[in-house]
Coordinates of C-alpha atoms in Angstrom, one line a residue:
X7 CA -44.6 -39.7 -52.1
X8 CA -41.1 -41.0 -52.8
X9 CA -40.4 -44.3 -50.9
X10 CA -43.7 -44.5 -49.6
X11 CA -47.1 -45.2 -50.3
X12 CA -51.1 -45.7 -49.3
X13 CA -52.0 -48.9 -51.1
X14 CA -55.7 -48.4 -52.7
X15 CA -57.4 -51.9 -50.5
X16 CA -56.5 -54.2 -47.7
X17 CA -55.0 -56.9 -49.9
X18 CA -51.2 -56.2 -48.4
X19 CA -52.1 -56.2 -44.3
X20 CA -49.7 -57.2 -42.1
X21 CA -49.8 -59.7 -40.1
X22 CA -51.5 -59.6 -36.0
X23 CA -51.6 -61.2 -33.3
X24 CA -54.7 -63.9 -33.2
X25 CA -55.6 -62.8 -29.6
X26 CA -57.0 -59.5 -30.6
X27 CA -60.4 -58.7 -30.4
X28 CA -61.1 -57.2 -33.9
X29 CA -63.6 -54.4 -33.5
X30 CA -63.9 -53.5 -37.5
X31 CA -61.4 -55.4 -40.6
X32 CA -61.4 -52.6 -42.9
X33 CA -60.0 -50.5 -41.9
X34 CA -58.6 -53.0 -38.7
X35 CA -59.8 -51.9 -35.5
X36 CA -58.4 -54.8 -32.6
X37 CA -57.4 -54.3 -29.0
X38 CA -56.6 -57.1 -26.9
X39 CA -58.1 -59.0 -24.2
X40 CA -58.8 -56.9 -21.1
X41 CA -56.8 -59.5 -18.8
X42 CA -53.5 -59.4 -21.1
X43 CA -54.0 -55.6 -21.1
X44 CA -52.3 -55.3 -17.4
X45 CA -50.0 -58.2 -17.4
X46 CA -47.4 -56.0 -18.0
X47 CA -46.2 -52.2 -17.1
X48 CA -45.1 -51.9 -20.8
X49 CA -47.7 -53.2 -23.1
X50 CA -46.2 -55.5 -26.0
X51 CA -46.4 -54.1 -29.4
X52 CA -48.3 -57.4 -30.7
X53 CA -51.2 -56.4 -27.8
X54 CA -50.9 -52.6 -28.1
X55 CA -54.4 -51.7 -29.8
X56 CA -54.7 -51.0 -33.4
X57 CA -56.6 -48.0 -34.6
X58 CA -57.0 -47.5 -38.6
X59 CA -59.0 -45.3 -41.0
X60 CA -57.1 -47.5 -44.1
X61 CA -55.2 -49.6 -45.6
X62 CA -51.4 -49.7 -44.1
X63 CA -48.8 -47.6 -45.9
X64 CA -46.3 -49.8 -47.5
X65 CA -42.3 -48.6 -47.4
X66 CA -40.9 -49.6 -51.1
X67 CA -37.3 -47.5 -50.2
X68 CA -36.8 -46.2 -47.0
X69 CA -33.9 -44.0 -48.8
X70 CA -36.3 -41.8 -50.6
X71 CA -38.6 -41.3 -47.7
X72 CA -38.5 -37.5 -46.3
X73 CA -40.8 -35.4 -44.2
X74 CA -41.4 -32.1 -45.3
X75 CA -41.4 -29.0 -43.4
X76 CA -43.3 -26.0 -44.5
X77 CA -45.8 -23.0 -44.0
X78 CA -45.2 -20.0 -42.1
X79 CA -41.7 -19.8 -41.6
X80 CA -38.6 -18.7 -43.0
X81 CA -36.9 -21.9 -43.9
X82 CA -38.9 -25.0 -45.2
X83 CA -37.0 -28.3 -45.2
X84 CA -37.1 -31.9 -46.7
X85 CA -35.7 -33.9 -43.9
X86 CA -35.0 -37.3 -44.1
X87 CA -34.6 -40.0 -42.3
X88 CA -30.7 -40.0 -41.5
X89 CA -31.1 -36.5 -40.6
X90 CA -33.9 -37.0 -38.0
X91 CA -31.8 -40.0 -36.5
X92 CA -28.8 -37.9 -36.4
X93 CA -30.5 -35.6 -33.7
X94 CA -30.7 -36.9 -30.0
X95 CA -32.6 -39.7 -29.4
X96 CA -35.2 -39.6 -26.1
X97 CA -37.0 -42.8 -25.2
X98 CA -40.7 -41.9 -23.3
X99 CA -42.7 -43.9 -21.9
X100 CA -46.2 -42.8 -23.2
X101 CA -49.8 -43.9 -22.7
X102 CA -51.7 -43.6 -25.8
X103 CA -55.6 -44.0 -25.4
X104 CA -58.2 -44.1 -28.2
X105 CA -60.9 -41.4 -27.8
X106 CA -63.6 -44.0 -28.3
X107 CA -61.8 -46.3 -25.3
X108 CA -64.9 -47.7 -23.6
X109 CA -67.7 -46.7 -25.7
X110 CA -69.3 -49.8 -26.6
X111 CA -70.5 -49.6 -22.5
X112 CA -71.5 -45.7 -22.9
X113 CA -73.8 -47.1 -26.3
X114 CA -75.5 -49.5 -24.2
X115 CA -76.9 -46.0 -23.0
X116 CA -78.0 -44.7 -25.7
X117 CA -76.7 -46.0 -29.3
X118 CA -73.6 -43.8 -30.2
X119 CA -71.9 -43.6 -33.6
X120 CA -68.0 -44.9 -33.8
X121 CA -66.0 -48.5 -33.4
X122 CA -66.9 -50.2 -30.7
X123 CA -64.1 -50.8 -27.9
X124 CA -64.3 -52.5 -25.0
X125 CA -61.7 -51.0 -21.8
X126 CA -58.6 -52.2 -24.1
X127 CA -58.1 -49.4 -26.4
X128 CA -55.0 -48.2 -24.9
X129 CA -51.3 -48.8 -24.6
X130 CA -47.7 -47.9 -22.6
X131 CA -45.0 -48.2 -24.5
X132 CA -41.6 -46.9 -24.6
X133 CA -41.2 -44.9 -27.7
X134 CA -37.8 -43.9 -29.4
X135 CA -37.0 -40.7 -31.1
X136 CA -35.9 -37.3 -31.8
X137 CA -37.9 -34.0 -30.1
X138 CA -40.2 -32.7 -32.3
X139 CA -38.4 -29.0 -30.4
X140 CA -35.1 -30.5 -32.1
X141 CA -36.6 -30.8 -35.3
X142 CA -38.0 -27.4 -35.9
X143 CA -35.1 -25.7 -34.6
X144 CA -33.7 -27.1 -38.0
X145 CA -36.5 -25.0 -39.7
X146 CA -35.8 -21.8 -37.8
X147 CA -38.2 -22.3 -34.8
X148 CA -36.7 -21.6 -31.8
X149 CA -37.8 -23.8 -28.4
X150 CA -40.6 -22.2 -26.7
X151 CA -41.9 -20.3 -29.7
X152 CA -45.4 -19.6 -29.6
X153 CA -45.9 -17.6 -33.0
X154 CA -43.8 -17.7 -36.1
X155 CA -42.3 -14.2 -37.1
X156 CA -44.5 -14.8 -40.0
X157 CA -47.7 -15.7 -38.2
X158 CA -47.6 -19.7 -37.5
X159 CA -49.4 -20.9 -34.2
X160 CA -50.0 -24.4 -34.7
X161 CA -48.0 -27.2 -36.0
X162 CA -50.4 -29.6 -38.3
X163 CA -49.4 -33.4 -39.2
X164 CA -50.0 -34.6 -42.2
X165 CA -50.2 -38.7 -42.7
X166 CA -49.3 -40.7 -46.0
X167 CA -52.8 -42.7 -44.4
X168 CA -55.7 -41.8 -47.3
X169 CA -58.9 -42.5 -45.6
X170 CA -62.7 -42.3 -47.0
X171 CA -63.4 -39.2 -43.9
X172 CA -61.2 -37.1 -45.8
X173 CA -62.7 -38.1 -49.3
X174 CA -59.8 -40.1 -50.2
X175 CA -57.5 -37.5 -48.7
X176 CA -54.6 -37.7 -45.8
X177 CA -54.9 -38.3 -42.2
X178 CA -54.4 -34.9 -40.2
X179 CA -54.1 -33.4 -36.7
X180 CA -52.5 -30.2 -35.2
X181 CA -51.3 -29.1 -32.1
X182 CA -50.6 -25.3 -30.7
X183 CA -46.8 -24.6 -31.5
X184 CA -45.8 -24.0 -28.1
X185 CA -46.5 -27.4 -27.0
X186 CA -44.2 -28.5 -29.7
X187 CA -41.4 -26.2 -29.4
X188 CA -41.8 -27.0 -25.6
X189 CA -39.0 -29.9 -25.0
X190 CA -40.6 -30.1 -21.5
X191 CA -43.9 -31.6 -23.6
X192 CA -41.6 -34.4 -25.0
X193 CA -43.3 -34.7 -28.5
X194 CA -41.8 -37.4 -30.3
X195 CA -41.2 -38.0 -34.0
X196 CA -40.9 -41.2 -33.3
X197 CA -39.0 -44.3 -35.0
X198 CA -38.7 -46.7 -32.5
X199 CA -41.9 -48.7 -30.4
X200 CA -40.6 -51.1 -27.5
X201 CA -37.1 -50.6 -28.4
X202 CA -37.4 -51.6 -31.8
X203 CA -38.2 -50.4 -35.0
X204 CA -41.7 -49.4 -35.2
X205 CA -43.8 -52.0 -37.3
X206 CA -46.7 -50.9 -40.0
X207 CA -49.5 -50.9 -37.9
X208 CA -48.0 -48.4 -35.4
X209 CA -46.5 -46.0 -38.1
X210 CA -43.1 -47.5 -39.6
X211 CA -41.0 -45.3 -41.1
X212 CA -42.0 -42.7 -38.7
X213 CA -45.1 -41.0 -36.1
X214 CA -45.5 -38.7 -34.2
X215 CA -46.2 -39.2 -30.3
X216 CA -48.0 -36.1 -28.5
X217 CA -47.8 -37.6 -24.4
X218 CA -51.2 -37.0 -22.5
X219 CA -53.1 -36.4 -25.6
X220 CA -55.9 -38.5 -27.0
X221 CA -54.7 -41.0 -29.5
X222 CA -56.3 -39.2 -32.6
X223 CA -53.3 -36.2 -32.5
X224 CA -50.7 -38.3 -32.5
X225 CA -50.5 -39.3 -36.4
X226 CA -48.9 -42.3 -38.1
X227 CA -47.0 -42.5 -41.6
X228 CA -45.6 -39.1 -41.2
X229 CA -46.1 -37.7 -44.5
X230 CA -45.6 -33.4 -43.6
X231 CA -45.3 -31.2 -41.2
X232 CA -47.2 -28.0 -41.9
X233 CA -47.0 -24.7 -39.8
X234 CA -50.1 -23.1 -39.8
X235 CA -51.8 -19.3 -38.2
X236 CA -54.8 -21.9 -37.6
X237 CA -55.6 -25.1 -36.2
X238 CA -56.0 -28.4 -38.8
X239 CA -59.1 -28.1 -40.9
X240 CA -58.8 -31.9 -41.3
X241 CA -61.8 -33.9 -40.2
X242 CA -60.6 -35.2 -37.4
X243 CA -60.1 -32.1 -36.0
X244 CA -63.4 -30.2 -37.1
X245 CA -65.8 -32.6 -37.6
X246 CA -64.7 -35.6 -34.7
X247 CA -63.5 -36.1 -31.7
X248 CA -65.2 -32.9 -30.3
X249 CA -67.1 -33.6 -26.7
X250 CA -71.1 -32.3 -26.8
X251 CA -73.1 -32.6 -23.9
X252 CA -75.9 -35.7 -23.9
X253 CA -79.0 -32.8 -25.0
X254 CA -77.2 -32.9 -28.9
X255 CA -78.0 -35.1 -31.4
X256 CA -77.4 -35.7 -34.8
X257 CA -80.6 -33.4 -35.8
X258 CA -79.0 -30.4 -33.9
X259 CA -75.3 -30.9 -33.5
X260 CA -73.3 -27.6 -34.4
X261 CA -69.6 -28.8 -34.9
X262 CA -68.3 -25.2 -34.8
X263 CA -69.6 -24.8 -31.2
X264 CA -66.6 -27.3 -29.8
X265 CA -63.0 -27.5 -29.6
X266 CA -61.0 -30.2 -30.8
X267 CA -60.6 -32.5 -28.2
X268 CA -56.7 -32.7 -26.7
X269 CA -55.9 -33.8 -23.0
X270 CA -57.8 -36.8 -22.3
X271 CA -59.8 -37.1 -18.6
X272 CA -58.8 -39.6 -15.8
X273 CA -59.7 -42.5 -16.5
X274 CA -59.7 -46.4 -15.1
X275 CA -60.8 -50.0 -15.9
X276 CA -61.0 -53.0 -13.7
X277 CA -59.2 -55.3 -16.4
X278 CA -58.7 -58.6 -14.0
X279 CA -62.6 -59.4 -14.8
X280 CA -64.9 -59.1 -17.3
X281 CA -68.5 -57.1 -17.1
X282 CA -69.9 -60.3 -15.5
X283 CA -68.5 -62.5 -13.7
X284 CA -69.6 -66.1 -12.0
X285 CA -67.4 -67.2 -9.1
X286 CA -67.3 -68.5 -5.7
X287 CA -67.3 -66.6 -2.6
X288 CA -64.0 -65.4 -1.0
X289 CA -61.1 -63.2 -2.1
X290 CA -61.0 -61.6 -5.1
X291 CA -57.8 -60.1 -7.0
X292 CA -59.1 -56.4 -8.8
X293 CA -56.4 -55.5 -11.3
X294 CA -56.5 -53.0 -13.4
X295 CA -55.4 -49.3 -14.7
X296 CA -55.5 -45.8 -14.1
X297 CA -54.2 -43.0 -16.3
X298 CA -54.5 -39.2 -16.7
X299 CA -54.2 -36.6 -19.7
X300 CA -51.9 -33.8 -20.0
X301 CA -48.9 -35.4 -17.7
X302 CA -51.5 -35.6 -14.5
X303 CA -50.5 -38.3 -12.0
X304 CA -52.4 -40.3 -10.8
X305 CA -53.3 -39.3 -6.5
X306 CA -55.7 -42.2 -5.8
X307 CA -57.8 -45.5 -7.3
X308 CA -60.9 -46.3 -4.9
X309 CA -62.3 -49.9 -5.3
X310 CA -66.0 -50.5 -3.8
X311 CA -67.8 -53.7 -3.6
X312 CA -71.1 -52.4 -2.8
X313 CA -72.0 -50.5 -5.8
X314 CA -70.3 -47.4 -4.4
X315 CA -71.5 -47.1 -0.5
X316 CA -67.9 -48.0 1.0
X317 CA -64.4 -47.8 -0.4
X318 CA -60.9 -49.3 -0.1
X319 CA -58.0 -47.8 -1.4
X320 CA -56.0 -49.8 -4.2
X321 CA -52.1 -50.0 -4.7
X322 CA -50.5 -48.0 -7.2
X323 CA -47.3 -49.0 -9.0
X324 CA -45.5 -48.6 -12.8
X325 CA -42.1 -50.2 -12.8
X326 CA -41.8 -53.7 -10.4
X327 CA -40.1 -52.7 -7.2
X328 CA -40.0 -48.6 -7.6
X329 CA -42.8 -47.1 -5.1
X330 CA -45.0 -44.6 -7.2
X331 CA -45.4 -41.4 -6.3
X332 CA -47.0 -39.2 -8.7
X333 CA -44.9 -35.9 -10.1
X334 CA -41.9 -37.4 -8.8
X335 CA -39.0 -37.6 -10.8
X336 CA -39.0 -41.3 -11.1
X337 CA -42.3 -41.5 -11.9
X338 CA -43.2 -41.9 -15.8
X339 CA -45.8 -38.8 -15.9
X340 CA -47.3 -39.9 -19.6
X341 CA -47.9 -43.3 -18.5
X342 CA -50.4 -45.0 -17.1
X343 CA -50.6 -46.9 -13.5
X344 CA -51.5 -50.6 -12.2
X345 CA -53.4 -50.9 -9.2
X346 CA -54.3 -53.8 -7.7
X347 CA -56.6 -54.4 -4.5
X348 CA -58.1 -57.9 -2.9
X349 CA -61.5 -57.7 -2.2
X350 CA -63.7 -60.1 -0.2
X351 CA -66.9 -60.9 -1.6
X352 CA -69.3 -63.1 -0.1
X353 CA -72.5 -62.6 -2.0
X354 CA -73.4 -61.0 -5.3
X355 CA -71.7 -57.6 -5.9
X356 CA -70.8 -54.9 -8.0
X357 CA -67.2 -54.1 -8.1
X358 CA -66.4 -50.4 -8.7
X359 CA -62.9 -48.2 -9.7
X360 CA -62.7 -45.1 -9.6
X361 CA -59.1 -42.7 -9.8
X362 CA -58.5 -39.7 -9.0
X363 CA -55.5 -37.7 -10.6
X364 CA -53.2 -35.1 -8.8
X365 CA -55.8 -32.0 -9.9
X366 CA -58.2 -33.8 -7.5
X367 CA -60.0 -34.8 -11.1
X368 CA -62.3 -37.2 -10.2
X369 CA -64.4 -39.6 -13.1
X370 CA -68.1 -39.2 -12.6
X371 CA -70.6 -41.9 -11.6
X372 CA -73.1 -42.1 -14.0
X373 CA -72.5 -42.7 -17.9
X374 CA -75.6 -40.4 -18.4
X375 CA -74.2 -37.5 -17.6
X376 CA -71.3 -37.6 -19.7
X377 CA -73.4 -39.4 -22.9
X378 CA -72.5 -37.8 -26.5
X379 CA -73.4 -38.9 -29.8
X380 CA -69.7 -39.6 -30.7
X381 CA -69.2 -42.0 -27.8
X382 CA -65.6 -40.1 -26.7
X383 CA -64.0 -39.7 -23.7
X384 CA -66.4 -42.7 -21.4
X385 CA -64.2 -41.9 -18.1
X386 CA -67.7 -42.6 -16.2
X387 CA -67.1 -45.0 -13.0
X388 CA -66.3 -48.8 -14.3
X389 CA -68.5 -51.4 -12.8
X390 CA -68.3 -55.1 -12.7
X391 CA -71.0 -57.7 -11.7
X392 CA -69.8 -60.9 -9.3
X393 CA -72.9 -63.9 -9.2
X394 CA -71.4 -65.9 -6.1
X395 CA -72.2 -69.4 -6.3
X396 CA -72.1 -70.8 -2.9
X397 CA -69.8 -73.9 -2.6
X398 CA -72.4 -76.7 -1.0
X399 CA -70.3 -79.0 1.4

C-alpha cells in the first residue's frame, strides 16, 4: 500500500535491545529477562516482548499511509493519519500478554508446538490514541452498535505484516462489533507506546490495542479495517490460538470444534527467581506479577513455600504510593499487578504463586490438566525450586 510496505526478508530489522532473550530470529521472537520484567509498573518499550510472524513493515512516506474502512456499512472511508490524530486522544494503560506466555514449562509436559517463552512474554505500557468507537462513528457506526443495518457483527483487522501462515498473505484478527463501538472497552488505534511514537517492532505508523485480550487480536501495521456478518477467517483466528483439552492431538484435532480464543485467564509468575535457584538460608524477596483478562482485577496473590500445604498472602500494588484496590477507579483495570512477599526459607523449598482475580478465578495446580497441543493459555500454578546451602561457621 501507499507509504507502506512488508519487505520480502529480514535484511532491514531494526535494531533491539541486547538483553533480550531471543526465542526465534526470523521472524524475531525476544522477551526480556524475567528479573527486568517487574522492575518497573510500566514496562520500557526496549524490554516489552517482541512477537513476529515477518519481517518489519518499513514506512517510506508517512503522508500516503491511510487505513481503510470498509464492508457492511453504508459509508466506507480512507482515513489517514491526520484524521485519526485529529480525534481525541486516550492514553490506557494495557497489559498485553502473548497466548504462548509460559509454554516452554507446559512442553516440558508433553512437547507442544509454538515459540518457546519463558514467564516474560508480556508487557504494561501506556498506549496513546484515538477510540476505535470514535473512529467508526466516522463510517456511520454508532457507539454501542452490535449489528450494521446491513448485517456487520464483527470488526476484522487487517495488518500490512505478510506472513508464511497466511501463504504469504496479511496478518488478521477480529473482534464482535459491540466491543468496539463500546468506548467503555477502550480499544485503541493506537500511535503512541510509552508516550512516544510507537517504534517498528510494536506497530509504527499505527496498531490496534484490544485491553484484556490475548496479544494475537491486537494487530500491528494497520493496514484495513473490515466489517464483517462473520468472525475473521484468517488463520489466527481459525486455525490457532483455539484452547483443546489435553485428550487432542494432532491425529484428531477438529479446529471447527473451538472458539477463537479472546479474554486471557488469570495468570502470575514469580519473576524475582528463576526455575532453580541456589541460595543461602534466610529471607527471601518473591516478586513478581499477577494479571487478569477481560478488565478482571486482581482480589488476591498466595505465595507458599512448601509446595502448596500453607500460604501467605503477597502485597499488591501498580503505581508507587497509590494503594490497589481492584475495580476502583484509580485502579488501571487492563493492567497488570506487582506483588511482592518475603518468605523465610530455611531448607530446600518450592516456592509457589498463585492469584486469584475479582470473579474468584482461580489458576489451577497442575499443568496436566490444562495441557494442549498449542501450548496457549499455561495459567497453571508457577513453581520455583530453592537448594539452601547452609553457611558452615
Amino acid at each position: 500500500m501507499p507509504g507502506i510496505r512488508a519487505p520480502s526478508n529480514y535484511s532491514e530489522e531494526p535494531p533491539r535491545h541486547p538483553a533480550l532473550k531471543i526465542n526465534a530470529k526470523e521472524p524475531f521472537n525476544a522477551e526480556p529477562p524475567r528479573q527486568a520484567l517487574v522492575s518497573s509498573y510500566v514496562t520500557p518499550t526496549e524490554f516489552f516482548y517482541k512477537r513476529n510472524h515477518g519481517p518489519i513493515p518499513i514506512v517510506d512516506d508517512i503522508e500516503r499511509y491511510s487505513v481503510s474502512i470498509t464492508g457492511l456499512i453504508e459509508k466506507p472511508k480512507e482515513l489517514f493519519m491526520k484524521v485519526i490524530m485529529s480525534l481525541p486522544k486516550y492514553n490506557v494503560t494495557a497489559t498485553l500478554q502473548c497466548a504462548g506466555n509460559r509454554r516452554t514449562a507446559m512442553s516440558q509436559t508433553r512437547t507442544v508446538k509454538g515459540v518457546g517463552w519463558d514467564v516474560s512474554a508480556l508487557g504494561n505500557a501506556i498506549w496513546g490514541g484515538a477510540k476505535l468507537a470514535d473512529v467508526l462513528e466516522l463510517v456511520g457506526i454508532s457507539k454501542f452498535t452490535s449489528v450494521t443495518p446491513a448485517g456487520g457483527k464483527h470488526v476484522e483487522f487487517v495488518s500490512i505484516d505478510r506472513c508464511k501462515e497466511e501463504n504469504g498473505g496479511p496478518y488478521k484478527a477480529s473482534i464482535p462489533l459491540i466491543q468496539a463501538t463500546n468506548p467503555e472497552a477502550d480499544v485503541l488505534l493506537a500511535y503512541e507506546m510509552n508516550g512516544e511514537t510507537l517504534n517498528r517492532d510494536h506497530g509504527y505508523p499505527l496498531r490496534v490495542v484490544v485491553p484484556g485480550v490475548i496479544g494475537a487480536r491486537s494487530v500491528k501495521w494497520l493496514d484495513s479495517i473490515n466489517i464483517d456478518s462473520q468472525v475473521c477467517q484468517g488463520f489466527f483466528m481459525q486455525k490457532d490460538y483455539k484452547m483443546f483439552p489435553p485428550s487432542v492431538n494432532w491425529d484428531n484435532i477438529d479446529w471447527s470444534t473451538r472458539r477463537p480464543q479472546m479474554d486471557f485467564p488469570v495468570q502470575s509468575a514469580i519473576c524475582s527467581l528463576e526455575d532453580v535457584n541456589v541460595g543461602r538460608n534466610g529471607k527471601i524477596a518473591i516478586k513478581g506479577y499477577a494479571v487478569s483478562g477481560g478488565g478482571r482485577g486482581i482480589e488476591r496473590v498466595d505465595i507458599s513455600t512448601d509446595g502448596g500445604k500453607t500460604w501467605k498472602e503477597a502485597s499488591r500494588y501498580q503505581k508507587p504510593g497509590i494503594q490497589y484496590i481492584a475495580d476502583e477507579e484509580k485502579s488501571d483495570k487492563w493492567a497488570w499487578v506487582l506483588f511482592e512477599a518475603e518468605v523465610d526459607v530455611q531448607s530446600n523449598a518450592v516456592i509457589v504463586a498463585k492469584a486469584v482475580d475479582t470473579a474468584a478465578n482461580v489458576q489451577p495446580e497442575k499443568v496436566e490438566d490444562i495441557w494442549n497441543l498449542r501450548g496457549i493459555l499455561n495459567t497453571s500454578w508457577h513453581r520455583v525450586h530453592v537448594q539452601v546451602r547452609h553457611s558452615s561457621m
